[in-house]
Short mmCIF file of C-alpha atoms (C1' of nucleotides) in Angstrom, two decimals:
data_model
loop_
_atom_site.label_atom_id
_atom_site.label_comp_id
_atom_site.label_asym_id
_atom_site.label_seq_id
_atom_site.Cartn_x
_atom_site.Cartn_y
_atom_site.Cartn_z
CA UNK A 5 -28.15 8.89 -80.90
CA UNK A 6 -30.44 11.38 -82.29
CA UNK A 7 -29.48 13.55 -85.29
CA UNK A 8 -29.52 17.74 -85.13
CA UNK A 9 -29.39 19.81 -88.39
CA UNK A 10 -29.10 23.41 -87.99
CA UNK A 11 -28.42 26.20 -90.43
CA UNK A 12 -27.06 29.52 -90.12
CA UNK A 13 -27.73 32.14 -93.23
CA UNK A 14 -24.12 33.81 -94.03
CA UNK A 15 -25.75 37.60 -93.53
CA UNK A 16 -22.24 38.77 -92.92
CA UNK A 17 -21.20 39.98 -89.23
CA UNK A 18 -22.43 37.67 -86.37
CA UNK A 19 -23.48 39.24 -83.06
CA UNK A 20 -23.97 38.15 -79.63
CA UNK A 21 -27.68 37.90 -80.25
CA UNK A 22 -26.70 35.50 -83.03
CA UNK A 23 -24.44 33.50 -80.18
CA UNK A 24 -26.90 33.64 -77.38
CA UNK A 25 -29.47 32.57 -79.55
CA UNK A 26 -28.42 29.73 -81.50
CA UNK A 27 -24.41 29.27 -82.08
CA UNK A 28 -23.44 29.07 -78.40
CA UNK A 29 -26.34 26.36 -78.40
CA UNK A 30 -25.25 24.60 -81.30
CA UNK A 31 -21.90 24.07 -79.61
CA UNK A 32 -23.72 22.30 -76.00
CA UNK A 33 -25.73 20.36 -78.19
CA UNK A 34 -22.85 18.84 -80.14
CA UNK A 35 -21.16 17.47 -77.28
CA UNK A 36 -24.48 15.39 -76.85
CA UNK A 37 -25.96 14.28 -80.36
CA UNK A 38 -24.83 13.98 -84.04
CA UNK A 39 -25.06 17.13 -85.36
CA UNK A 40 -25.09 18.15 -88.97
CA UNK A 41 -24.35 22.17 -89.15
CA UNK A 42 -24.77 24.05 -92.50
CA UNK A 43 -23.83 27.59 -93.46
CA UNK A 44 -26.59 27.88 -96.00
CA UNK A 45 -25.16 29.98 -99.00
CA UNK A 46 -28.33 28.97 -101.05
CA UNK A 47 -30.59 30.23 -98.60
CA UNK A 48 -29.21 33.94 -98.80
CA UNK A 49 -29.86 34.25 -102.52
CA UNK A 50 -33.04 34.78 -101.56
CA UNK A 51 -33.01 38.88 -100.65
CA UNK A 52 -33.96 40.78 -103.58
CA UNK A 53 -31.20 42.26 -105.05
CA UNK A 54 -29.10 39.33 -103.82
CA UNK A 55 -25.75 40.05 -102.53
CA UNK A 56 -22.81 40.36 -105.37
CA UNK A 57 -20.79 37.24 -105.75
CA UNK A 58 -17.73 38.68 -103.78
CA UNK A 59 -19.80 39.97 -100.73
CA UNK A 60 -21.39 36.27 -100.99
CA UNK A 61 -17.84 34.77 -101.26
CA UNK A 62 -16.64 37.00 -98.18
CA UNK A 63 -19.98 36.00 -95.89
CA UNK A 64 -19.61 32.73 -95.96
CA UNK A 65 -15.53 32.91 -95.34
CA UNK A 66 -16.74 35.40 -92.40
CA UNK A 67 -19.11 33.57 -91.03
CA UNK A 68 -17.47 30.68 -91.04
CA UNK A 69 -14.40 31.70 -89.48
CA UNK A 70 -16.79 33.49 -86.87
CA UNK A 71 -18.13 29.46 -86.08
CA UNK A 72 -14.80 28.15 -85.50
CA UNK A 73 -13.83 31.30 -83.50
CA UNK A 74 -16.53 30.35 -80.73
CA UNK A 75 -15.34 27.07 -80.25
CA UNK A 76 -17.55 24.70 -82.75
CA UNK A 77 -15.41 21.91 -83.08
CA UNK A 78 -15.41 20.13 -86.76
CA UNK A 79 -14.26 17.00 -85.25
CA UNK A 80 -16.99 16.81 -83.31
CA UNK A 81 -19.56 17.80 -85.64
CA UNK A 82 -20.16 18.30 -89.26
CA UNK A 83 -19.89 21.50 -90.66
CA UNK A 84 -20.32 22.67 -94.45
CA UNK A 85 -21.21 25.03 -96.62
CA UNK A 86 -24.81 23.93 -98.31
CA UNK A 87 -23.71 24.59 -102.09
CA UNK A 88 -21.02 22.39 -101.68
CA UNK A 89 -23.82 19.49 -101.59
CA UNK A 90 -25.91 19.81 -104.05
CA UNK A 91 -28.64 17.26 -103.23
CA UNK A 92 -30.08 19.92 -100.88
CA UNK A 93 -31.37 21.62 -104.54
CA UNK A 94 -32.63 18.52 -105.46
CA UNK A 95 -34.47 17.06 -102.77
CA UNK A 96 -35.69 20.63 -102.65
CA UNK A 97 -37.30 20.20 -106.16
CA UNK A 98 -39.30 17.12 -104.62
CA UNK A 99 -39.88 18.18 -101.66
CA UNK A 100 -41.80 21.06 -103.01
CA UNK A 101 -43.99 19.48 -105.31
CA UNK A 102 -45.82 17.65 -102.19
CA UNK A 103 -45.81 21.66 -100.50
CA UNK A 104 -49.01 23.46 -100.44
CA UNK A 105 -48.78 26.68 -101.98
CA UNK A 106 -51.72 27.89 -99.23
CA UNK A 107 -49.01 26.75 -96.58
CA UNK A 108 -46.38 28.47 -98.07
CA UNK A 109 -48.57 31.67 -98.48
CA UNK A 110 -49.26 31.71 -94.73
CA UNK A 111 -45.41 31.95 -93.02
CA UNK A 112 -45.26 34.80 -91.62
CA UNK A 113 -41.71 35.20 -92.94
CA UNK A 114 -42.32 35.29 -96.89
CA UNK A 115 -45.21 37.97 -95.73
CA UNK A 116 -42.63 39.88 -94.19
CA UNK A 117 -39.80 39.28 -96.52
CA UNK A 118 -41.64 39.97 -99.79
CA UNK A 119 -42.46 43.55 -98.24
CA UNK A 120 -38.70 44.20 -98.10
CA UNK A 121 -37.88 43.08 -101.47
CA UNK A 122 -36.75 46.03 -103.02
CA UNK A 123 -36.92 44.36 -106.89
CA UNK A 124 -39.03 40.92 -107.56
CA UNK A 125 -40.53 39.28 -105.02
CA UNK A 126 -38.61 35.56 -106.10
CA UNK A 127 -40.02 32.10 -106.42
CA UNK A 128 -36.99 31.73 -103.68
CA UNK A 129 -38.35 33.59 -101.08
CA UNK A 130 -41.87 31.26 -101.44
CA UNK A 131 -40.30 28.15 -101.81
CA UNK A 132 -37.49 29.16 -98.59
CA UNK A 133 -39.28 27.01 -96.44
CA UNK A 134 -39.14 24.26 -98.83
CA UNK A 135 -35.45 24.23 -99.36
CA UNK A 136 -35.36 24.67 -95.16
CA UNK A 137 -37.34 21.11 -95.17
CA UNK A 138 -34.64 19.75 -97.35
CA UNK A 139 -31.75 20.71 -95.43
CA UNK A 140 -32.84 19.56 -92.46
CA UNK A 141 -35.12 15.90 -94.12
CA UNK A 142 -31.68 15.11 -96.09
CA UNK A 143 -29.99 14.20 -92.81
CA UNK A 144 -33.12 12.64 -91.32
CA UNK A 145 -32.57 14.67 -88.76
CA UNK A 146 -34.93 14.23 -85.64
CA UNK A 147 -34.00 17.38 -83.70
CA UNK A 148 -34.11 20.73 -85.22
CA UNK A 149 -33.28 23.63 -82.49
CA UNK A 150 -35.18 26.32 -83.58
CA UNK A 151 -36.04 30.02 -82.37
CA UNK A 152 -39.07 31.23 -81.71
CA UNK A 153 -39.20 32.47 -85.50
CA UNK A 154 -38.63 29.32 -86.91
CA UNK A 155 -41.03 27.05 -85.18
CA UNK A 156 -43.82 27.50 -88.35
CA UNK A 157 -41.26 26.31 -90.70
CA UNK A 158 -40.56 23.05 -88.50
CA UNK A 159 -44.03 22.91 -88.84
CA UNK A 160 -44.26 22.48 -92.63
CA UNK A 161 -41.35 20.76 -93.16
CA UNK A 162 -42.72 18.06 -90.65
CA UNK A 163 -46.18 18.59 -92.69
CA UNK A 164 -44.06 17.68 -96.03
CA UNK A 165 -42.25 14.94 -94.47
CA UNK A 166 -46.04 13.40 -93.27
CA UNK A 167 -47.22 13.69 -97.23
CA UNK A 168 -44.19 12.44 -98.90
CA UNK A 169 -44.18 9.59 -96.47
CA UNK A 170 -47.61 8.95 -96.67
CA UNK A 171 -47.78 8.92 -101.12
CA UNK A 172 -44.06 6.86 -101.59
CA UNK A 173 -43.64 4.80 -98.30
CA UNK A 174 -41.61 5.98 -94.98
CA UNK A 175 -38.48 7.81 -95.54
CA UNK A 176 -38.40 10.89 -93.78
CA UNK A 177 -38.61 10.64 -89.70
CA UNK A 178 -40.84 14.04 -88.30
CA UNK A 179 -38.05 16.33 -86.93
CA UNK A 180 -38.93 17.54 -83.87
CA UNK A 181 -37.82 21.05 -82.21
CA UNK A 182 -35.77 21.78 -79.36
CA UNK A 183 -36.67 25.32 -78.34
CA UNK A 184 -34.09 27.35 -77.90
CA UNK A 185 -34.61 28.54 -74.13
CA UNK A 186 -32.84 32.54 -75.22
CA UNK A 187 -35.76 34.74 -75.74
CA UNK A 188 -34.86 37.40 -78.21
CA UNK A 189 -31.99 39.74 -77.54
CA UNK A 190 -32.20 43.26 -77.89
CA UNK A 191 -29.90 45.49 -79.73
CA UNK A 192 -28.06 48.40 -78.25
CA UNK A 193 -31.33 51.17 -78.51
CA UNK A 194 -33.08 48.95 -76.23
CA UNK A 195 -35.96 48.87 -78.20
CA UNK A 196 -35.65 46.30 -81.52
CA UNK A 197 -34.25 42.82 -82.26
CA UNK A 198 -30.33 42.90 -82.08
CA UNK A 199 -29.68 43.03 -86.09
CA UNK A 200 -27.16 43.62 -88.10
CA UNK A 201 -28.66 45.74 -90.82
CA UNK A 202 -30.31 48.00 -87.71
CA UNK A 203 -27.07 48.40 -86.34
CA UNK A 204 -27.66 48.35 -83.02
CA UNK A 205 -25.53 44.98 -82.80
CA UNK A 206 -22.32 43.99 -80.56
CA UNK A 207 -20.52 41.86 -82.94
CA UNK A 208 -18.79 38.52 -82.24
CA UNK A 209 -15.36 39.92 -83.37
CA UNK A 210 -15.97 43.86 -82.95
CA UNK A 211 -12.60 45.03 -81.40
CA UNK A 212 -12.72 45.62 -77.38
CA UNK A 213 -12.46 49.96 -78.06
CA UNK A 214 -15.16 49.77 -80.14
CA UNK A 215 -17.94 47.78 -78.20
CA UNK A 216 -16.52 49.45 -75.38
CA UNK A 217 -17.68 52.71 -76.95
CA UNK A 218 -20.73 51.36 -78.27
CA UNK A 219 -21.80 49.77 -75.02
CA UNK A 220 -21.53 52.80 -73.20
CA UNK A 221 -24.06 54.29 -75.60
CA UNK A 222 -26.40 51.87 -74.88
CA UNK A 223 -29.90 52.52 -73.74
CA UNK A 224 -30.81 52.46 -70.01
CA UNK A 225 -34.05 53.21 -67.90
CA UNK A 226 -35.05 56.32 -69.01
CA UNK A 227 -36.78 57.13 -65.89
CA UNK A 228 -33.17 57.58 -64.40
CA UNK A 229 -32.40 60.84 -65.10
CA UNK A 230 -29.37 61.48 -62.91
CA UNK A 231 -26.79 59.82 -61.23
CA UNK A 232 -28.83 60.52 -57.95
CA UNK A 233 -31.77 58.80 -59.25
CA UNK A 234 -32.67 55.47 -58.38
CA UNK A 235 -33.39 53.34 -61.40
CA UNK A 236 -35.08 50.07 -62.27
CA UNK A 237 -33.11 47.19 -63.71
CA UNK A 238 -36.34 45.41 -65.03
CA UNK A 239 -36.64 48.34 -67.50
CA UNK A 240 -33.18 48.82 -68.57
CA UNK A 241 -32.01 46.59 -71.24
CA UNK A 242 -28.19 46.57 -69.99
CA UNK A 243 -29.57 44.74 -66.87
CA UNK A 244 -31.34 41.75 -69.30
CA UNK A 245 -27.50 41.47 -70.91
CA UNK A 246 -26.22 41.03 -67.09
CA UNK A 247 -28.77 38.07 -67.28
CA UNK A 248 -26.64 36.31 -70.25
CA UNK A 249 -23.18 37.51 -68.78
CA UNK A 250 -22.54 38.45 -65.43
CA UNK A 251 -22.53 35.81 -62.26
CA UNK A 252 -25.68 35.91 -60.14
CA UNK A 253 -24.37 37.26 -57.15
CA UNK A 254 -22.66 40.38 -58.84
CA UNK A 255 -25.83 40.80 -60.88
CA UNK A 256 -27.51 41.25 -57.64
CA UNK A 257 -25.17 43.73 -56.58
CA UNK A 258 -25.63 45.97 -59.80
CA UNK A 259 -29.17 45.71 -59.45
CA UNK A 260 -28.97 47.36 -55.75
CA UNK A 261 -26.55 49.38 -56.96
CA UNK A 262 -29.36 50.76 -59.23
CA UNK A 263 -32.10 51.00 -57.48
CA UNK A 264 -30.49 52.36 -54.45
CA UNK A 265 -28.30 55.12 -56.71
CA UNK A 266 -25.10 53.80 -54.99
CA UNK A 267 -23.47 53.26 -58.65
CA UNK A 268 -24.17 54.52 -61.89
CA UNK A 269 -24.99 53.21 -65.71
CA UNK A 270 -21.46 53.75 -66.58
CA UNK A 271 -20.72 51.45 -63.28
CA UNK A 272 -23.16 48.71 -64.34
CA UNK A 273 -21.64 48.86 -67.82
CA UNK A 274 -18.07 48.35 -66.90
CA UNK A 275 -19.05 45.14 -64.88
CA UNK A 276 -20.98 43.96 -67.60
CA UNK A 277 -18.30 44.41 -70.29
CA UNK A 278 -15.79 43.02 -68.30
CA UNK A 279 -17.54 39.73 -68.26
CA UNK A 280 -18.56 40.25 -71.64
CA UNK A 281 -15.24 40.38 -72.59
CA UNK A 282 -14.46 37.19 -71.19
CA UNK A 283 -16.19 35.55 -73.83
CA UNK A 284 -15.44 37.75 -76.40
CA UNK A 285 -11.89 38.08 -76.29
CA UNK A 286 -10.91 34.53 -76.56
CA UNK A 287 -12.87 34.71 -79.80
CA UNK A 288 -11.03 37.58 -81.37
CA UNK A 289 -7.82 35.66 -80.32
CA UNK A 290 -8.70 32.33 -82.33
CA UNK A 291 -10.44 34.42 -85.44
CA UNK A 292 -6.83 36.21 -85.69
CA UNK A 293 -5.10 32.63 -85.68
CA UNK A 294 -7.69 31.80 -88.28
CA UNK A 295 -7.39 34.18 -90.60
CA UNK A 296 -3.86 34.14 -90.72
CA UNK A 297 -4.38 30.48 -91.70
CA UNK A 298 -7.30 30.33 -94.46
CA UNK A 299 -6.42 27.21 -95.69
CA UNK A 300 -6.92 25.39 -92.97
CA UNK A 301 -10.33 26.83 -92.88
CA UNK A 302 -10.81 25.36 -96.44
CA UNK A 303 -9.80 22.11 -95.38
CA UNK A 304 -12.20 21.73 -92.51
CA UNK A 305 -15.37 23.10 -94.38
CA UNK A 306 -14.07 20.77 -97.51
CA UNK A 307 -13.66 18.01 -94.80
CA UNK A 308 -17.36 18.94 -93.41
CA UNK A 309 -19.18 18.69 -97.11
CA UNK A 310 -17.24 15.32 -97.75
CA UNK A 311 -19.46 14.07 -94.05
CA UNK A 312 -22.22 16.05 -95.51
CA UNK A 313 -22.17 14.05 -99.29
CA UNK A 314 -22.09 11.07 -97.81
CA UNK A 315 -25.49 11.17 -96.28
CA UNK A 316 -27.14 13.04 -98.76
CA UNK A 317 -25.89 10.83 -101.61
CA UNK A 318 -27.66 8.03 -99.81
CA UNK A 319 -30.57 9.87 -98.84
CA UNK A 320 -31.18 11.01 -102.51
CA UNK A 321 -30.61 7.73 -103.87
CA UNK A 322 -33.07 6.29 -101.46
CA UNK A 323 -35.57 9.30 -102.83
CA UNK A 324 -35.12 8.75 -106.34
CA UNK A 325 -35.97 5.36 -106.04
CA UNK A 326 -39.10 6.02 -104.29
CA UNK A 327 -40.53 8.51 -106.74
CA UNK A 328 -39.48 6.20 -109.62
CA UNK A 329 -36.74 8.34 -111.34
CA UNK A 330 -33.33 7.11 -112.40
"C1'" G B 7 -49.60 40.29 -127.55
"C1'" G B 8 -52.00 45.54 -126.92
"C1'" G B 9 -53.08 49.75 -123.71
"C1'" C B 10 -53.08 52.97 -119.12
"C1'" C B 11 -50.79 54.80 -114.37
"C1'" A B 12 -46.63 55.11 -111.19
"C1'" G B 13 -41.15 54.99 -109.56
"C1'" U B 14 -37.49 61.49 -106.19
"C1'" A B 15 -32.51 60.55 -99.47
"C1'" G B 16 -32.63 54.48 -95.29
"C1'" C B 17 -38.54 55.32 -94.82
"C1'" U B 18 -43.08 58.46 -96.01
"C1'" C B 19 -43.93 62.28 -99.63
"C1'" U B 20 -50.33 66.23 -103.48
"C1'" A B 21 -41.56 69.95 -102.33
"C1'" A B 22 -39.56 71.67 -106.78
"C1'" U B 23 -44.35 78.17 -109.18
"C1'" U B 24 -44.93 72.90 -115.38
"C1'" G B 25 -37.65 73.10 -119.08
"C1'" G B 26 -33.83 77.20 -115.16
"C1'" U B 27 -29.33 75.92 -108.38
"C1'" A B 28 -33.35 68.82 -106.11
"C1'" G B 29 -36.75 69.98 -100.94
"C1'" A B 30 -39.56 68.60 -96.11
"C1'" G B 31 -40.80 65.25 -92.07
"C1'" C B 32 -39.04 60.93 -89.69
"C1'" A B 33 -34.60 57.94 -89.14
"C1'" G B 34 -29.15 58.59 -88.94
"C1'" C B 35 -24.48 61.02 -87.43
"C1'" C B 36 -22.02 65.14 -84.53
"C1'" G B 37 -22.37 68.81 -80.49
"C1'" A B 38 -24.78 70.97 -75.83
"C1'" U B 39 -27.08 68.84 -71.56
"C1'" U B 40 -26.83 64.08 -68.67
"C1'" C B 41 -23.00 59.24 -64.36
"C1'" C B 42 -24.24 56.84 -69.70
"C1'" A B 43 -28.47 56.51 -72.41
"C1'" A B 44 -33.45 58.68 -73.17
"C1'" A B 45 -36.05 63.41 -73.65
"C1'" U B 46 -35.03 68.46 -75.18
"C1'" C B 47 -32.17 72.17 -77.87
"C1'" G B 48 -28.46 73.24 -81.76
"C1'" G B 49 -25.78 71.57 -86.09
"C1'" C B 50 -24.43 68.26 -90.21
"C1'" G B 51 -24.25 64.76 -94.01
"C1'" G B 52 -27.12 62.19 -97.20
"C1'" G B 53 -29.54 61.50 -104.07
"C1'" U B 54 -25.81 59.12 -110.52
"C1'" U B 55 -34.58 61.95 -109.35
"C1'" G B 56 -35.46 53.22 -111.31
"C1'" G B 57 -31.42 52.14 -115.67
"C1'" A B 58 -29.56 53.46 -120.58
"C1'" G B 59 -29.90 56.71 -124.69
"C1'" G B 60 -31.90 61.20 -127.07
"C1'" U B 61 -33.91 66.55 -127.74
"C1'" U B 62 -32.08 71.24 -125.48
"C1'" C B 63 -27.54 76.48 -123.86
"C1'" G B 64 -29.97 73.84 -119.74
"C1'" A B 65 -34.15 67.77 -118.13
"C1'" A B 66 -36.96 65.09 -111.91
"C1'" U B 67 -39.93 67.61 -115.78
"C1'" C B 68 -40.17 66.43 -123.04
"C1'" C B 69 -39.05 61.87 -126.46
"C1'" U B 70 -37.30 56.53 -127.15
"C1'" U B 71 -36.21 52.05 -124.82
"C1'" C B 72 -35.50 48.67 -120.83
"C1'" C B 73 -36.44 47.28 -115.52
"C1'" U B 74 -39.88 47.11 -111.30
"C1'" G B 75 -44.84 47.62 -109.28
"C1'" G B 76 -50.21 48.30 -110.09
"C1'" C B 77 -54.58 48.20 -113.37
"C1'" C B 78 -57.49 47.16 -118.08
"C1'" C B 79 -58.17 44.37 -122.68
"C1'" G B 80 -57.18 40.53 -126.26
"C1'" C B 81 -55.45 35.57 -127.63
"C1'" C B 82 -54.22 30.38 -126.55
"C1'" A B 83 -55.04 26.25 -123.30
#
RNA sequence: GGGCCAGUAGCUCUAAUUGGUAGAGCAGCCGAUUCCAAAUCGGCGGGUUGGAGGUUCGAAUCCUUCCUGGCCCGCCA
């Protein structure tokens, strides 16, 4: 059976572009393969100014909590938080003195992120796809699933597997990608990537009231100026969220419905939510259980980096005997 | 190691009459309008002026120091 690794950053609230793209994926694709899932703490150190050590703390509880909330099941696959294992730092270390600092120079994403950085831009932020190599190289995982975003840093860490294999002997296997088939969700203005920090987000556990109020805000066709107007569905963004929702055959009725002016936005918005809810409430539901049961929370992600260690520790050792150390 | 320039709202600022009540545009939020949204119109909030200290009745403004960014020079390899 093939081995996944995947790794979600703990950048506080998850949304349902965060589900549609990659958790609700991660869930199919453990029922199928070996999968090795990592909420990757050392990753989000990387903003400059990182998050405080409480907000950190609270993220990765969050995010966590969010996981088990949409049905991952730890018996089924191994979850942990990366700190808790710390050869990811150190294969890190080795990995990156076999990466190219011209490589590193051209993701896209270290261009973008050092822009943001409001302080320093970090030796963290360079060396991000580095650590992503490690995560995933430590498992010898042979499937990544990766969005559209990630697909350069698959790239180099398959690069850095090629050159380490190549100077100290076959160790790594070349992951390989499984591309997510979502293509990116917008947020709620229609108009941008579904983010957090834009706010224009439906979160995982927002209460019902609340994304029912922030739904109906959403942005339509802008062509339909009144209830009496006809409107198009391929340039309203509620209609694309039908797409990841609502049945076909009721889609197709809200999409006559709209171009024909027999029902309105608010119309097309109630069907959607009410299918939206169906996968959202069940969600809140088991986050509530959770959190009013933390410690067995603990237990499962301590349970998860005990699966973790024991393939790293192997992996490493393996390592350090090939470069000659220890 | 030495020197020079810069840092003002989430973003962009040649706003602040040079020491005398911190401003504008965009973004945001609220309202009107609209089936909702968009557009338009009206309104509102927002800042320890990069941090700390000092001078002064009074500091965005002057001084000291630190941080961050940019530039120049020197030294070592």
């Amino acid at each position: 059976m093939e081995r996944v690794f995947s790794g979600i950053q703990p950048t506080g609230a998850l949304h349902i572009g965060n589900w549609l793209g990659a958790l609700r994926n991660w869930i199919a694709l453990s029922e199928r393969h070996e999968c090795v899932y990592s909420i990757v703490d050392l990753h989000a150190l990387t903003p400059s100014p990182p998050p405080s050590a409480e907000e950190m703390r609270r993220r990765v509880r969050e995010v966590a909590v969010t996981l088990l909330a949409c049905g991952l099941d730890t018996s089924r696959c191994t979850l942990f938080v990366q700190s808790e294992v710390p050869e990811h730092a150190e294969l890190a270390w080795v990995l990156g003195c076999q990466a190219a600092m011209g490589d590193l120079q051209r993701m896209t994403q270290f261009k973008e992120k050092s822009e943001q950085a409001r302080e320093i831009v970090g030796l963290g932020i360079f060396a991000y796809p580095v650590l992503q190599a490690a995560d995933i190289l430590l498992y010898k995982a042979t499937r990544v699933p990766v969005g559209e975003d990630q697909v350069q840093h698959l790239e180099l860490a398959r690069e850095i597997a090629r050159r380490f294999n190549r100077i100290y002997g076959a160790t790594f296997p070349e992951p390989e990608p499984i591309l997510s088939p979502t293509p990116r969700v917008f947020g709620l203005d229609g108009v941008r990537k579904m983010s957090k920090s834009l706010g224009n987000e439906i979160g995982l556990l927002e209460p019902a009231e609340s994304v029912k109020a922030r739904l109906a805000g959403a942005m339509t066709d802008p062509a339909r100026k009144r209830r009496t107007d006809p409107g198009d569905p391929a340039k309203c963004n509620v209609f694309t969220w039908h797409g990841y929702f609502t049945p076909a055959a009721e889609r197709e009725e809200c999409a006559k419905g709209c171009r024909t002016a027999a029902i309105g936005c608010l119309d097309c918005k109630e069907v959607l939510r009410t299918h939206l809810e169906k996968v959202l409430a069940p969600m809140r539901e088991r986050a509530a259980a959770l959190l009013a049961e933390p410690a067995a929370v603990e237990r499962a992600l301590r349970a998860g980096a005990e699966k973790a260690r024991a393939i790293a520790r192997a992996t490493m050792e393996e390592v350090r005997h090939r470069i000659g150390v220890r």
